mmCIF file of C-alpha atoms in Angstrom:
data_model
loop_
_atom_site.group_PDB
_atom_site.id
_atom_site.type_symbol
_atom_site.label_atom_id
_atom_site.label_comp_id
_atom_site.label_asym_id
_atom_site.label_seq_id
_atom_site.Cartn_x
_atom_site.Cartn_y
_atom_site.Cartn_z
ATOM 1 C CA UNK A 1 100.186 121.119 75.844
ATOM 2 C CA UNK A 2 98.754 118.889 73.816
ATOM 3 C CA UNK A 3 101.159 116.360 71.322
ATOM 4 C CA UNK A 4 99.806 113.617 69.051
ATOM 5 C CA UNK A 5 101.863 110.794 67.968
ATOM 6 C CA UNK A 6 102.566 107.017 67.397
ATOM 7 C CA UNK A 7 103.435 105.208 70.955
ATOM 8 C CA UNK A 8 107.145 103.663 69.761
ATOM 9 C CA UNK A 9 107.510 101.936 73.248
ATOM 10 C CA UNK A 10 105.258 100.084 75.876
ATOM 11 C CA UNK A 11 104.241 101.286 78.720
ATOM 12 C CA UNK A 12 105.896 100.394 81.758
ATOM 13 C CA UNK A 13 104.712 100.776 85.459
ATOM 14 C CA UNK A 14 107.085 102.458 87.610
ATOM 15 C CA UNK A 15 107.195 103.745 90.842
ATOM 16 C CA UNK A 16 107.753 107.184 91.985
ATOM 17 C CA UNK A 17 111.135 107.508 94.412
ATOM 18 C CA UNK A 18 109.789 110.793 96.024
ATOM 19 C CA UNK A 19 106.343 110.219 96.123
ATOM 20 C CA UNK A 20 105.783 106.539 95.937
ATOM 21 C CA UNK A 21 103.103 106.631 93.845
ATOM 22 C CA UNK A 22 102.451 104.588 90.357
ATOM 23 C CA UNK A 23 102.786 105.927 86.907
ATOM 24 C CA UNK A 24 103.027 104.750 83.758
ATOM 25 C CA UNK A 25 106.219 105.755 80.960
ATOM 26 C CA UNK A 26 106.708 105.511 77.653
ATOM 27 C CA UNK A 27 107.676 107.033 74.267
ATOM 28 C CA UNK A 28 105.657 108.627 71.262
ATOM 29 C CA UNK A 29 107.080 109.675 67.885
ATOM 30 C CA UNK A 30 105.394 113.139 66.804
ATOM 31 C CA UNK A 31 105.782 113.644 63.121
ATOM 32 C CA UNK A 32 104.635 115.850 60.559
ATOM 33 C CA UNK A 33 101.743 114.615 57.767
ATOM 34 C CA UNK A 34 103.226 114.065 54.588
ATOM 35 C CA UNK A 35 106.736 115.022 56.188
ATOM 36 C CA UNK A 36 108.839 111.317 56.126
ATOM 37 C CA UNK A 37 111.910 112.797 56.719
ATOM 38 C CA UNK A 38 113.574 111.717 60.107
ATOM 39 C CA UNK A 39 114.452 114.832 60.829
ATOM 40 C CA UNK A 40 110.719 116.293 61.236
ATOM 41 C CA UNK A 41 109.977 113.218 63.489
ATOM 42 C CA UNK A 42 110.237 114.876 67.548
ATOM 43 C CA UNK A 43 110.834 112.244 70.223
ATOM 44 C CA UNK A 44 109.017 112.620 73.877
ATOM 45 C CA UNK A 45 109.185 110.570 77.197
ATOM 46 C CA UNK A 46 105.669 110.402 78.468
ATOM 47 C CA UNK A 47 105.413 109.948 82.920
ATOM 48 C CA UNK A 48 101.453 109.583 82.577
ATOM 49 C CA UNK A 49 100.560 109.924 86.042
ATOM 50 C CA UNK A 50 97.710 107.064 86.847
ATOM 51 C CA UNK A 51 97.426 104.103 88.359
ATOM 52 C CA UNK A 52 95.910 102.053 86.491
ATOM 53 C CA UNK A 53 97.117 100.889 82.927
ATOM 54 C CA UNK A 54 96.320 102.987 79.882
ATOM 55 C CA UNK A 55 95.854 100.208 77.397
ATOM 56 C CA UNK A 56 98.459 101.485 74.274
ATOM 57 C CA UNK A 57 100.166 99.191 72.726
ATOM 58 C CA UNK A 58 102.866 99.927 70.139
ATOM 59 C CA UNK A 59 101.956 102.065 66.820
ATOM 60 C CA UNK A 60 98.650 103.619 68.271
ATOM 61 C CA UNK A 61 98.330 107.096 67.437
ATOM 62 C CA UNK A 62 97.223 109.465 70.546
ATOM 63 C CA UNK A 63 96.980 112.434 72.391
ATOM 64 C CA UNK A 64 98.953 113.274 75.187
ATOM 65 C CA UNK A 65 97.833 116.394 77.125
ATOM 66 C CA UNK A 66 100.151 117.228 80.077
ATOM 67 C CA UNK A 67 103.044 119.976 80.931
ATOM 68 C CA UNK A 68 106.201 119.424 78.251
ATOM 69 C CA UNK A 69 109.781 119.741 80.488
ATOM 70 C CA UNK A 70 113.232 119.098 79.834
ATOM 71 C CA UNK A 71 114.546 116.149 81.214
ATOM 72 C CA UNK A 72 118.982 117.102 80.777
ATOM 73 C CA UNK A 73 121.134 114.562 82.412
ATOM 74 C CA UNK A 74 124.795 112.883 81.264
ATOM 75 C CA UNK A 75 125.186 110.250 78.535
ATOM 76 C CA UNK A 76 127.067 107.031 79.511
ATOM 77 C CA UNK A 77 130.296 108.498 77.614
ATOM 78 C CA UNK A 78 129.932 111.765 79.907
ATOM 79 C CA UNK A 79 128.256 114.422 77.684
ATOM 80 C CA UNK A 80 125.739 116.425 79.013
ATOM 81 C CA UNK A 81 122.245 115.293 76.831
ATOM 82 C CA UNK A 82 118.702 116.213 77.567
ATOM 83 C CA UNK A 83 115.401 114.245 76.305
ATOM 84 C CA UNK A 84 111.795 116.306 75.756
ATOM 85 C CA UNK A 85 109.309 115.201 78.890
ATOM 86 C CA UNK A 86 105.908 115.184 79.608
ATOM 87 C CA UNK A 87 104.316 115.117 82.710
ATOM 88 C CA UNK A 88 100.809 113.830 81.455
ATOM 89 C CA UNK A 89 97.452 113.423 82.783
ATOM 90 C CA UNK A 90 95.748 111.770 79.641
ATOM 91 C CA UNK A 91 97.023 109.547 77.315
ATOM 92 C CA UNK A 92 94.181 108.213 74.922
ATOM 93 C CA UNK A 93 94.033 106.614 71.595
ATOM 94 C CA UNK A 94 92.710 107.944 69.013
ATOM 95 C CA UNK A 95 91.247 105.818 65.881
ATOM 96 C CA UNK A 96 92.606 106.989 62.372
ATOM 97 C CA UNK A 97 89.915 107.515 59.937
ATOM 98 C CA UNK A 98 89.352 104.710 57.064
ATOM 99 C CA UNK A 99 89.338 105.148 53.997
ATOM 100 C CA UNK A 100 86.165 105.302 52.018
ATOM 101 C CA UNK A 101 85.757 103.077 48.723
ATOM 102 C CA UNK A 102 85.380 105.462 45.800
ATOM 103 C CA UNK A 103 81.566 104.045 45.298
ATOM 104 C CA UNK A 104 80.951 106.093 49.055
ATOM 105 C CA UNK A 105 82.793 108.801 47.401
ATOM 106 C CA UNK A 106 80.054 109.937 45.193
ATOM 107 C CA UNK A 107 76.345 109.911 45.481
ATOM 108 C CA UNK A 108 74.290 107.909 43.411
ATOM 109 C CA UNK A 109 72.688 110.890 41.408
ATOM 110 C CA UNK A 110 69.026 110.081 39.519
ATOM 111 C CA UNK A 111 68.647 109.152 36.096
ATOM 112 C CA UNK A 112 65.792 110.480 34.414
ATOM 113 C CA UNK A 113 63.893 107.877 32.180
ATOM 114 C CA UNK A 114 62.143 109.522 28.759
ATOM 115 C CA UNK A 115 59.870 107.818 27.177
#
C-alpha cells in the first residue's frame, strides 16, 4: 500500500519490545486535493522499520509504502478505539511542484516584421 500525506508529528526512535530492534514512528495526515473538509483528512501511525533516521520533519509531504493494519486497543476512559497502522519500509519526501510565473506559462511566439 502506498499513502501520501503531510508528516503532522516527528519522528521518534523507539525500540522494539519483541524484537529489540530500532524503528522509527510517527503520524501523516492523508487528505484529499481540493477537499478541506476535516472529515476527508485520514489519520495513520507510521512504525517505519530502519535504523537509521529518515530525515522528515513536520509538514513534508511523502510516500509511505508498507502493509496498512489496525492497531484497536482501549481509550483511557475504557472504550474500545482502534488507530489505522502502517508497518512501513520507505518513508521518503517528496518535493511539491512550484509554481511557474505566467511569463513560463506561454512561449514567446515570433513576430513577423513587414517592411
Amino acid at each position: 500500500m502506498q499513502v501520501f500525506g503531510n508528516v503532522a508529528s516527528l519522528p521518534l526512535s523507539k525500540v522494539s519490545k519483541s524484537s529489540g530492534k530500532k524503528y522509527f514512528e510517527l503520524r501523516i495526515a492523508e487528505s484529499h486535493r481540493n477537499d478541506t473538509s476535516s472529515e476527508s483528512t485520514t489519520w495513520y501511525t507510521v512504525r517505519l522499520m530502519k535504523d537509521s533516521d529518515p530525515g522528515l520533519a513536520k509538514g513534508d509531504f511523502v510516500k509511505v509504502t508498507g502493509k496498512l493494519k489496525t492497531d484497536f486497543y482501549l481509550s483511557r476512559e475504557g472504550k474500545p478505539t482502534g488507530t489505522l497502522l502502517i508497518i512501513a519500509f520507505e518513508a521518503s519526501k517528496i518535493s511539491k511542484p512550484t509554481p511557474r510565473a505566467a511569463s513560463e506559462e506561454q512561449p514567446e511566439t515570433a513576430t513577423e516584421v513587414k517592411n
